[in-house]
Coordinates of C-alpha atoms and ligand atoms in Angstrom, one line a residue:
Chain A
X27 CA 12.2 32.7 37.2
X28 CA 13.2 34.9 40.2
X29 CA 12.6 38.6 40.2
X30 CA 15.4 40.7 39.7
X31 CA 15.0 43.9 41.5
X32 CA 18.3 45.3 40.2
X33 CA 20.5 44.0 37.1
X34 CA 23.9 45.5 36.3
X35 CA 25.7 44.7 33.2
X36 CA 29.4 45.6 32.4
X37 CA 29.4 48.6 34.8
X38 CA 32.5 50.4 34.8
X39 CA 34.1 53.6 36.4
X40 CA 37.3 55.3 35.9
X41 CA 38.6 58.4 37.5
X42 CA 40.8 60.1 35.0
X43 CA 42.0 57.0 33.6
X44 CA 42.2 55.0 36.7
X45 CA 39.8 52.2 36.7
X46 CA 37.9 51.9 40.1
X47 CA 35.3 49.5 38.6
X48 CA 36.1 47.2 35.6
X49 CA 32.9 46.1 33.9
X50 CA 31.2 44.2 36.8
X51 CA 27.9 42.3 35.9
X52 CA 25.4 40.9 38.6
X53 CA 22.0 41.1 39.6
X54 CA 20.0 41.2 42.9
X55 CA 16.9 39.1 43.5
X56 CA 14.1 40.6 45.2
X57 CA 13.9 40.1 48.9
X58 CA 17.5 38.7 49.3
X59 CA 20.5 39.8 50.9
X60 CA 23.2 40.4 48.5
X61 CA 26.7 41.1 49.8
X62 CA 29.7 42.8 48.1
X63 CA 32.7 41.4 49.9
X64 CA 36.1 43.0 49.3
X65 CA 39.3 44.8 50.9
X66 CA 40.0 48.5 50.8
X67 CA 39.8 50.2 47.5
X68 CA 37.9 47.1 45.8
X69 CA 35.3 49.5 44.3
X70 CA 32.5 48.6 46.7
X71 CA 31.6 52.2 47.7
X72 CA 32.2 53.4 43.9
X73 CA 29.8 50.6 42.8
X74 CA 27.1 51.7 45.1
X75 CA 27.5 55.4 44.2
X76 CA 26.7 54.6 40.6
X77 CA 23.7 52.4 41.5
X78 CA 22.2 55.4 43.6
X79 CA 23.0 58.3 41.1
X80 CA 25.8 59.7 43.1
X81 CA 28.5 59.0 40.6
X82 CA 28.6 59.1 36.8
X83 CA 28.9 55.9 35.0
X84 CA 31.7 55.3 32.6
X85 CA 30.1 52.3 31.0
X86 CA 27.6 49.5 31.3
X87 CA 23.9 49.4 32.1
X88 CA 21.7 49.5 35.4
X89 CA 18.3 48.0 35.3
X90 CA 15.8 48.5 38.2
X91 CA 12.9 46.2 38.0
X92 CA 13.7 45.4 34.4
X93 CA 13.9 49.1 33.3
X94 CA 17.0 50.6 31.9
X95 CA 17.6 53.6 34.1
X96 CA 21.4 54.0 33.4
X97 CA 20.8 57.4 32.3
X98 CA 18.1 58.2 34.8
X99 CA 18.7 56.9 38.1
X100 CA 16.7 59.6 39.6
X101 CA 13.6 57.6 38.5
X102 CA 14.6 54.8 40.8
X103 CA 15.3 57.1 43.7
X104 CA 12.0 56.6 45.2
X105 CA 12.4 52.9 45.9
X106 CA 16.0 53.2 47.0
X107 CA 17.3 53.6 50.6
X108 CA 20.9 54.5 51.1
X109 CA 23.1 54.2 54.2
X110 CA 26.5 55.8 53.3
X111 CA 29.7 54.6 54.8
X112 CA 29.8 57.9 56.8
X113 CA 26.8 59.2 58.6
X114 CA 25.3 62.3 56.7
X115 CA 22.4 63.5 59.0
X116 CA 22.2 67.1 60.1
X117 CA 24.3 67.6 63.1
X118 CA 22.3 70.5 64.5
X119 CA 19.0 68.8 64.3
X120 CA 17.5 66.3 66.8
X121 CA 17.2 62.5 65.9
X122 CA 13.5 62.8 65.6
X123 CA 13.6 66.1 63.5
X124 CA 16.3 64.4 61.2
X125 CA 13.8 61.5 60.5
X126 CA 10.9 63.7 59.7
X127 CA 13.0 65.7 57.5
X128 CA 14.0 62.8 55.5
X129 CA 10.6 61.7 55.4
X130 CA 9.6 65.0 53.9
X131 CA 12.2 64.6 51.2
X132 CA 10.2 61.7 50.0
X133 CA 6.9 63.7 50.1
X134 CA 5.5 62.0 53.3
X135 CA 2.6 64.2 54.7
X136 CA 3.5 65.3 58.4
X137 CA 1.3 63.1 60.2
X138 CA 2.8 60.0 58.4
X139 CA 6.2 60.9 58.7
X140 CA 6.1 61.7 62.3
X141 CA 4.2 58.4 63.0
X142 CA 7.2 56.6 61.0
X143 CA 9.7 58.6 62.9
X144 CA 8.2 57.4 66.3
X145 CA 8.0 53.9 65.0
X146 CA 11.6 53.8 63.8
X147 CA 13.2 55.5 66.9
X148 CA 11.3 52.7 69.0
X149 CA 12.5 50.1 66.6
X150 CA 16.1 51.1 66.7
X151 CA 16.2 51.5 70.6
X152 CA 16.7 55.4 70.2
X153 CA 13.6 56.7 71.8
X154 CA 15.4 58.1 74.6
X155 CA 17.7 59.9 72.1
X156 CA 15.1 61.5 69.9
X157 CA 15.2 64.9 71.3
X158 CA 19.1 64.9 71.3
X159 CA 21.1 66.6 68.6
X160 CA 22.7 64.3 66.0
X161 CA 26.1 65.5 66.9
X162 CA 25.7 64.5 70.4
X163 CA 25.1 60.8 69.4
X164 CA 27.7 58.0 69.8
X165 CA 28.9 56.5 66.6
X166 CA 26.7 53.4 67.1
X167 CA 23.7 55.5 67.7
X168 CA 24.7 57.7 64.4
X169 CA 24.9 54.5 62.3
X170 CA 21.5 53.4 63.6
X171 CA 19.8 56.7 63.0
X172 CA 21.4 56.8 59.5
X173 CA 19.8 53.3 58.8
X174 CA 16.5 54.7 60.3
X175 CA 16.5 57.7 58.1
X176 CA 17.1 55.6 55.2
X177 CA 14.0 53.6 56.0
X178 CA 11.5 56.2 56.7
X179 CA 10.1 56.0 52.9
X180 CA 10.1 52.2 53.0
X181 CA 12.4 51.5 50.3
X182 CA 12.1 48.3 48.3
X183 CA 15.7 48.2 48.3
X184 CA 18.3 49.3 50.8
X185 CA 21.9 49.9 50.3
X186 CA 24.1 49.5 53.2
X187 CA 27.8 50.5 52.8
X188 CA 29.8 49.1 55.5
X189 CA 27.0 49.2 58.0
X190 CA 28.9 47.8 60.9
X191 CA 32.5 49.0 60.6
X192 CA 33.7 51.0 63.4
X193 CA 31.1 50.6 66.0
X194 CA 30.9 48.6 69.1
X195 CA 29.9 45.0 69.5
X196 CA 26.5 45.3 70.7
X197 CA 25.7 48.0 68.3
X198 CA 26.8 45.7 65.5
X199 CA 24.7 42.8 66.8
X200 CA 21.6 45.0 67.0
X201 CA 22.3 46.3 63.4
X202 CA 22.6 42.7 62.1
X203 CA 19.6 41.6 63.5
X204 CA 17.6 44.6 62.2
X205 CA 19.1 43.8 58.8
X206 CA 18.0 40.3 59.0
X207 CA 14.6 41.4 60.4
X208 CA 14.0 44.0 57.6
X209 CA 14.8 41.4 55.0
X210 CA 12.3 39.2 56.4
X211 CA 9.8 41.7 56.2
X212 CA 10.6 41.9 52.2
X213 CA 13.2 44.7 51.8
X214 CA 15.8 43.7 49.6
X215 CA 19.4 44.5 50.9
X216 CA 22.5 45.3 49.2
X217 CA 25.4 45.5 51.5
X218 CA 29.0 45.9 51.4
X219 CA 31.3 44.6 53.9
X220 CA 34.9 43.6 54.5
X221 CA 33.7 41.2 57.5
X222 CA 33.5 37.6 56.0
X223 CA 31.7 36.5 59.0
X224 CA 29.0 39.1 58.5
X225 CA 28.6 38.3 54.7
X226 CA 28.6 34.6 55.8
X227 CA 25.8 35.3 58.5
X228 CA 23.5 37.7 56.8
X229 CA 23.9 37.3 52.9
X230 CA 22.0 34.9 50.7
X231 CA 24.2 35.6 47.8
X232 CA 27.9 37.1 47.8
X233 CA 30.1 38.7 45.2
X234 CA 33.9 38.7 46.0
X235 CA 35.2 41.9 44.7
X236 CA 38.7 43.1 44.4
X237 CA 40.6 45.8 42.5
X238 CA 37.3 46.6 40.6
X239 CA 36.5 43.2 39.3
X240 CA 34.2 40.5 40.7
X241 CA 36.1 37.3 41.2
X242 CA 33.4 35.1 42.1
X243 CA 29.5 35.4 42.7
X244 CA 27.3 32.8 44.2
X245 CA 25.1 31.7 46.9
X246 CA 26.9 31.3 50.4
X247 CA 26.4 27.6 50.4
X248 CA 27.7 27.2 46.9
X249 CA 30.7 29.3 47.5
X250 CA 31.6 27.4 50.5
X251 CA 31.0 24.2 48.9
X252 CA 33.0 25.0 45.9
X253 CA 35.7 26.0 48.2
X254 CA 37.9 22.9 48.5
X255 CA 36.0 19.7 49.4
X256 CA 38.4 19.3 52.4
X257 CA 37.8 17.7 55.9
X258 CA 39.2 19.4 58.8
X259 CA 39.2 17.8 62.3
X260 CA 40.4 19.5 65.5
X261 CA 41.4 17.2 68.5
X262 CA 41.5 18.9 71.8
X263 CA 43.2 17.4 74.8
X264 CA 44.6 18.6 78.1
X265 CA 48.1 20.1 77.6
X266 CA 50.2 17.6 79.6
X267 CA 54.1 17.5 78.9
X268 CA 54.9 15.4 75.9
X269 CA 57.4 15.8 72.9
X270 CA 55.6 17.9 70.2
X271 CA 57.7 17.3 67.3
X272 CA 57.8 13.5 67.8
X273 CA 54.3 13.2 68.1
X274 CA 53.5 15.1 64.9
X275 CA 56.2 13.1 63.1
X276 CA 54.7 9.8 64.3
X277 CA 51.1 10.9 63.4
X278 CA 52.0 11.8 59.8
X279 CA 53.8 8.6 59.6
X280 CA 51.0 6.3 60.8
X281 CA 48.2 8.3 59.0
X282 CA 49.6 9.1 55.6
X283 CA 47.2 11.1 53.5
X284 CA 46.3 13.3 56.6
X285 CA 48.2 16.5 57.3
X286 CA 48.7 16.9 61.0
X287 CA 49.5 20.4 62.5
X288 CA 49.6 21.4 66.1
X289 CA 47.1 24.3 66.6
X290 CA 48.4 25.1 70.0
X291 CA 49.4 23.3 73.1
X292 CA 46.2 21.5 73.3
X293 CA 45.0 20.9 69.8
X294 CA 45.9 19.1 66.8
X295 CA 44.4 20.0 63.4
X296 CA 44.0 17.3 60.8
X297 CA 43.4 18.1 57.3
X298 CA 42.5 15.5 54.6
X299 CA 40.9 15.5 51.2
X300 CA 39.0 12.2 52.1
X301 CA 36.8 11.6 55.2
X302 CA 38.9 11.0 58.4
X303 CA 38.5 7.8 60.4
X304 CA 38.9 9.3 63.9
X305 CA 38.8 6.1 66.0
X306 CA 42.4 5.0 65.3
X307 CA 43.6 8.5 65.7
X308 CA 42.2 9.0 68.9
X309 CA 43.2 5.7 70.1
X310 CA 46.7 6.3 69.2
X311 CA 46.8 9.6 71.0
X312 CA 45.4 8.1 74.0
X313 CA 47.8 5.4 74.2
X314 CA 50.5 8.2 73.9
X315 CA 49.0 9.2 77.1
X316 CA 47.0 12.2 76.2
X317 CA 43.8 13.1 77.9
X318 CA 41.4 13.7 75.0
X319 CA 38.2 15.6 75.7
X320 CA 36.9 16.6 72.3
X321 CA 37.3 16.1 68.6
X322 CA 35.3 18.0 66.2
X323 CA 34.7 18.3 62.5
X324 CA 35.5 21.9 61.3
X325 CA 33.3 23.1 58.5
X326 CA 35.1 25.0 55.7
X327 CA 33.8 28.5 56.0
X328 CA 33.4 31.5 53.5
X329 CA 36.7 32.6 54.7
X330 CA 38.2 29.8 53.2
X331 CA 36.2 30.2 49.9
X332 CA 37.3 34.0 50.0
X333 CA 41.0 33.4 50.5
X334 CA 41.2 30.6 47.9
X335 CA 39.2 32.9 45.2
X336 CA 41.1 36.2 46.0
X337 CA 44.4 35.2 47.4
X338 CA 43.9 38.0 50.1
X339 CA 44.8 37.2 53.5
X340 CA 42.0 37.9 56.0
X341 CA 44.1 39.1 58.8
X342 CA 45.7 41.6 56.3
X343 CA 42.4 42.9 55.4
X344 CA 41.3 43.4 58.8
X345 CA 44.4 45.2 59.9
X346 CA 44.1 47.5 56.8
X347 CA 40.5 48.3 58.1
X348 CA 41.5 49.2 61.5
X349 CA 44.2 51.4 60.4
X350 CA 41.8 53.5 58.4
Chain B
X24 CA 2.2 67.3 46.0
X25 CA 5.2 65.1 47.2
X26 CA 7.5 67.6 45.6
X27 CA 5.7 70.6 47.3
X28 CA 6.1 68.7 50.6
X29 CA 9.9 68.2 50.0
X30 CA 10.3 71.9 48.6
X31 CA 8.6 73.2 51.6
X32 CA 10.4 71.4 54.0
X33 CA 13.9 72.0 52.7
X34 CA 13.1 75.8 52.9
X35 CA 11.4 75.4 56.3
X36 CA 14.6 73.2 57.6
X37 CA 17.1 75.9 56.3
X38 CA 15.1 78.8 57.8
X39 CA 14.7 77.0 61.3
X40 CA 18.4 75.9 61.2
X41 CA 20.3 78.7 59.8
X42 CA 18.2 81.9 59.1
X43 CA 16.1 82.1 62.3
X44 CA 19.0 81.5 64.5
X45 CA 19.7 84.7 66.8
X46 CA 23.1 85.6 65.5
X47 CA 21.8 85.7 61.8
X48 CA 18.8 87.8 62.7
X49 CA 20.8 90.2 64.6
X50 CA 23.5 90.3 61.7
X51 CA 20.7 91.2 59.4
X52 CA 20.0 94.1 61.6
X53 CA 23.1 95.2 62.8
X54 CA 25.2 95.1 59.6
X55 CA 23.4 97.5 57.6
X56 CA 23.1 99.7 60.8
X57 CA 26.6 99.8 61.3
X58 CA 27.2 100.9 57.6
X59 CA 24.9 103.8 57.9
X60 CA 26.6 104.8 61.2
X61 CA 29.8 104.7 59.5
X62 CA 28.5 106.8 56.7
X63 CA 27.2 109.2 59.0
X64 CA 30.5 109.4 61.0
X65 CA 32.6 109.8 58.1
X66 CA 30.5 112.8 56.7
X67 CA 30.2 114.2 60.2
X68 CA 27.1 116.0 59.3
X69 CA 23.8 114.8 57.7
X70 CA 24.7 113.0 54.4
X71 CA 22.6 112.8 51.5
X72 CA 20.5 109.7 52.3
X73 CA 19.3 109.3 48.6
X74 CA 22.8 108.8 47.4
X75 CA 23.9 106.1 50.0
X76 CA 20.5 104.5 50.2
X77 CA 20.9 102.0 47.4
X78 CA 24.4 101.1 48.3
X79 CA 23.5 100.2 52.0
X80 CA 20.4 98.3 51.0
X81 CA 22.6 96.7 48.3
X82 CA 25.3 95.8 50.6
X83 CA 22.8 94.3 53.1
X84 CA 21.3 92.0 50.6
X85 CA 24.7 91.0 48.8
X86 CA 26.0 90.0 52.1
X87 CA 22.9 88.4 53.5
X88 CA 22.3 86.2 50.7
X89 CA 25.9 85.1 49.7
X90 CA 26.8 84.2 53.4
X91 CA 23.7 82.2 53.8
X92 CA 24.2 80.5 50.5
X93 CA 27.6 79.5 51.7
X94 CA 26.1 78.0 54.6
X95 CA 23.3 75.9 53.1
X96 CA 25.1 74.7 50.1
X97 CA 28.8 74.9 50.8
X98 CA 28.8 73.8 54.3
X99 CA 26.2 71.1 53.7
X100 CA 28.2 69.8 51.1
X101 CA 31.2 69.6 53.2
X102 CA 29.3 67.8 55.9
X103 CA 28.0 65.4 53.3
X104 CA 24.4 66.1 54.3
X105 CA 23.9 67.7 50.8
X106 CA 24.1 64.0 49.3
X107 CA 20.9 63.3 51.1
X108 CA 19.2 65.9 49.1
X109 CA 20.5 64.7 45.9
X110 CA 19.3 61.3 46.6
X111 CA 15.7 62.3 47.3
X112 CA 13.4 61.7 44.4
X113 CA 12.9 65.2 43.3
X114 CA 14.7 67.1 40.3
X115 CA 18.0 69.0 41.1
X116 CA 16.0 72.2 39.7
X117 CA 13.5 71.9 42.3
X118 CA 16.2 71.1 45.1
X119 CA 18.2 74.2 44.1
X120 CA 15.2 76.3 44.0
X121 CA 14.2 75.4 47.4
X122 CA 17.8 75.8 48.6
X123 CA 18.1 79.3 47.3
X124 CA 14.5 80.4 48.2
X125 CA 15.8 80.7 51.6
X126 CA 18.8 82.7 50.8
X127 CA 16.6 85.1 48.6
X128 CA 14.2 85.6 51.5
X129 CA 16.8 86.2 53.8
X130 CA 18.0 88.9 51.5
X131 CA 14.8 90.7 51.4
X132 CA 14.6 90.5 55.2
X133 CA 18.1 92.0 55.3
X134 CA 17.1 95.0 53.4
X135 CA 14.0 95.7 55.7
X136 CA 16.0 97.3 58.4
X137 CA 18.0 99.9 56.1
X138 CA 14.8 100.7 54.1
X139 CA 12.9 101.6 57.3
X140 CA 15.6 103.3 58.8
X141 CA 16.5 105.4 55.7
X142 CA 12.6 106.2 55.1
X143 CA 11.6 106.8 58.7
X144 CA 14.6 108.3 60.3
X145 CA 16.7 110.0 57.6
X146 CA 13.5 110.8 55.8
X147 CA 14.7 109.5 52.4
X148 CA 12.5 110.1 49.5
X149 CA 11.1 107.1 47.6
X150 CA 9.8 108.1 44.2
X151 CA 8.5 104.5 43.4
X152 CA 7.6 102.0 46.1
X153 CA 6.6 99.4 43.5
X154 CA 9.9 99.9 41.7
X155 CA 11.8 99.6 45.3
X156 CA 10.0 96.4 46.2
X157 CA 10.8 94.8 42.9
X158 CA 14.2 96.0 42.7
X159 CA 14.7 94.7 46.1
X160 CA 13.4 91.2 45.2
X161 CA 15.3 91.2 42.0
X162 CA 18.5 92.2 43.8
X163 CA 18.2 89.5 46.1
X164 CA 17.5 86.8 43.3
X165 CA 20.4 87.9 41.5
X166 CA 22.9 88.0 44.1
X167 CA 21.6 84.6 45.4
X168 CA 22.2 83.3 42.1
X169 CA 25.5 84.8 41.6
X170 CA 26.6 83.3 44.9
X171 CA 25.1 79.9 43.8
X172 CA 27.0 80.2 40.3
X173 CA 30.2 80.9 42.4
X174 CA 29.8 78.2 45.0
X175 CA 29.1 75.5 42.4
X176 CA 31.9 76.5 40.0
X177 CA 34.3 75.2 42.5
X178 CA 34.8 71.3 42.9
X179 CA 36.3 71.7 46.3
X180 CA 34.3 73.4 49.2
X181 CA 37.4 75.6 50.4
X182 CA 37.8 76.8 46.9
X183 CA 34.1 77.9 47.0
X184 CA 34.6 79.7 50.2
X185 CA 37.5 81.6 48.6
X186 CA 35.7 82.4 45.4
X187 CA 32.8 83.8 47.3
X188 CA 35.0 86.4 49.4
X189 CA 37.0 87.1 46.2
X190 CA 33.9 88.3 44.2
X191 CA 31.9 89.8 47.2
X192 CA 34.1 92.6 48.1
X193 CA 35.1 93.9 44.6
X194 CA 31.3 94.0 43.8
X195 CA 30.8 96.7 46.3
X196 CA 33.1 99.0 44.5
X197 CA 32.4 97.7 40.8
X198 CA 28.5 97.5 41.0
X199 CA 27.7 101.0 41.7
X200 CA 26.8 100.5 45.4
X201 CA 28.5 103.7 46.8
X202 CA 30.5 104.9 43.6
X203 CA 28.3 105.5 40.5
X204 CA 29.7 103.3 37.6
X205 CA 30.0 106.3 35.7
X206 CA 32.5 107.6 38.0
X207 CA 34.8 104.6 37.6
X208 CA 37.8 104.6 35.3
X209 CA 36.9 103.3 31.6
X210 CA 39.1 100.5 31.8
X211 CA 37.2 98.8 34.6
X212 CA 34.0 99.7 33.7
X213 CA 33.4 96.8 31.4
X214 CA 33.8 94.5 34.6
X215 CA 30.7 96.5 36.1
X216 CA 28.6 95.9 33.1
X217 CA 29.4 92.0 33.2
X218 CA 28.3 92.0 36.9
X219 CA 24.5 91.6 37.0
X220 CA 24.4 93.2 40.5
X221 CA 25.0 96.4 38.8
X222 CA 21.7 96.4 37.3
X223 CA 20.0 95.5 40.5
X224 CA 21.5 98.4 42.1
X225 CA 20.5 100.6 39.2
X226 CA 16.7 99.5 39.8
X227 CA 17.2 101.0 43.5
X228 CA 18.5 104.3 42.0
X229 CA 15.4 104.5 39.8
X230 CA 13.3 103.7 42.9
X231 CA 14.8 106.5 45.0
X232 CA 15.7 109.2 42.3
X233 CA 13.7 108.2 39.5
X234 CA 16.6 107.9 37.2
X235 CA 19.5 105.3 36.8
X236 CA 22.2 104.8 34.0
X237 CA 19.7 102.6 32.0
X238 CA 16.0 102.9 31.6
X239 CA 14.2 100.7 34.2
X240 CA 12.6 98.3 31.9
X241 CA 16.1 97.2 30.5
X242 CA 17.5 96.8 33.9
X243 CA 14.6 94.3 34.4
X244 CA 15.2 92.6 31.1
X245 CA 18.8 92.0 31.8
X246 CA 18.4 91.0 35.3
X247 CA 15.8 88.5 34.3
X248 CA 18.0 87.1 31.5
X249 CA 20.9 86.9 34.0
X250 CA 18.8 85.1 36.6
X251 CA 17.7 82.6 34.0
X252 CA 21.2 82.1 32.7
X253 CA 23.0 81.7 36.1
X254 CA 20.3 79.3 37.5
X255 CA 20.7 76.8 34.6
X256 CA 24.5 77.3 34.5
X257 CA 24.7 76.5 38.0
X258 CA 22.5 73.4 37.5
X259 CA 24.6 72.4 34.9
X260 CA 27.8 72.6 36.9
X261 CA 26.2 70.8 39.9
X262 CA 25.4 67.8 37.6
X263 CA 29.0 68.0 36.1
X264 CA 31.2 68.6 39.1
X265 CA 29.2 67.3 42.1
X266 CA 28.4 64.0 40.7
X267 CA 31.5 62.9 39.6
Ligands
LIG409 N1 36.8 60.6 43.6 C1 37.7 59.8 43.2 N2 38.8 60.0 42.4 C2 39.6 59.2 42.2 N3 39.8 57.9 42.5 C3 38.8 57.4 43.3 C4 37.8 58.2 43.8 N4 37.0 57.6 44.4 C5 37.5 56.4 44.6 N5 38.5 56.3 43.7 C6 39.4 55.1 43.8 O1 38.7 53.9 43.3 C7 39.0 52.8 44.0 C8 37.7 52.3 44.7 O2 37.4 52.9 45.8 P1 36.2 52.7 46.5 O3 35.9 53.8 47.5 O4 35.1 52.3 45.6 O5 36.6 51.4 47.3 P2 36.0 50.7 48.5 O6 35.7 49.1 48.1 O7 34.5 51.2 49.0 O8 36.9 50.6 49.7 P3 36.9 50.8 51.2 O9 36.7 49.4 51.9 O10 38.0 51.6 51.5 O11 35.7 51.5 51.4 C9 40.0 53.2 45.0 O12 41.3 52.9 44.4 C10 39.9 54.7 45.1 O13 41.2 55.3 45.4
LIG410 MG1 34.0 52.2 50.7

């Protein structure tokens, strides 16, 4: 049996009658990265807030390490680290002091917290900014310091609420690598995100959440596997002049059972339930005078699984986020 | 031990970040000074220092504590850094005690200048230093707790700020700072009796002239009970309103 660090049963939250989280159940295994994937207003932050003791629970139970702490989350706070969706460190204090103060809140003696603070600043590449006031940090630096602050007491489980939203690409990459690294060192990670590729790349298990309900929950591989057993092949060629409509008509006629669509001027996408025999297709296209330089199998991604399960269009979700 | 480290560092951080900032320190000195000067100018001649002494000391404490509290609690709540404290594995009681300890100390600090000035320059006569010091401490505690009570009664931050000002100014007139409660019209006197600051000011009158409108023992008891009540009601409100 795997070791569950956190278990949630029928967790519910309503705000004056509005149900934000509707009786969700899941568990988080020790030393895994568990992801909550969902659009705006799905209930991700609300769920985290209940789990960390920042929101009252309207119903359900929360177990940490097998102990029912539903009414006493305070008892779990020692093993919890939290990175909220907005940085909440002290603006008027510098990076180093901020970390030391956070360490002190968990009762770390002075020498120890100073040592840890130096270590974390180093790890997050913030050494040069240690003496700078938090308010003078860039967004990415703020996020990194906020993560560092959540780690100073070496929590067993780290909650990350959209850790990579709204920061630059290189910081995103750095943060994702750090999350992986932390996890490899044994920290359990609970992360919310609306980036599918983030969930796919980082998480062991993922829950799709929408409108306060968990729609699907499984390991990333299982989710992808369960999402349509389809075969997708993309064929790329030099964009020479050819009659697009005629070519597609012909293809669909000669190869029944394969759905052919033009991806762009220089690529055709072929989708089929069964395996696709590429040779005849390539031969035919070649005979039609196209210069083919690539044909590849496209694996269905977590994105396909997510779209299928929730019916939410990814592009829409991204756009909504960016607006915010 | 762990709690002690957390407690001390919360207090230390507030002192470093807010209390020991030059504007606050000078405020604590200039503000009471300005009031005394105003009194002096108004009466033109030397005024009876024993009469205004409790008011000026009380005023310094009242404004010192409540304005600090609005920074350390209301402001931090707005900036969301207060959440960090609520997430720490320490009880809310300890956390709030640490937060108000700074404001109480600041109130006491603010009383030093007017006391010294009154005694050394105006040659005010203090009939009991022990009562004066106890009174200053109790008044600092009660006005801090009253400030806390007000700031946590509001769900929204801006409400807290409004409430705080709404209460602060009338208290100057209602709590016997400059006008004795007995000189107030009968209909508003009950308000004075409800406000615990009244009893804090009364202890200062005892310290100076040796008599107040209530026996000193009763003042102390009322203050102690009010402190206790305000503290626990505030904690209750924090649990109820801030963790929604
Ligand atoms: N304090 C509150 N009072 C009333 N409704 C709230 C409150 N907090 C959240 N909600 C509602 O609960 C729902 C879930 O919100 P939540 O913040 O958990 O979503 P989320 O999944 O974190 O979304 P996002 O991606 O935007 O952060 C939303 O419809 C939101 O409007
Ligand atoms: Mg959120």
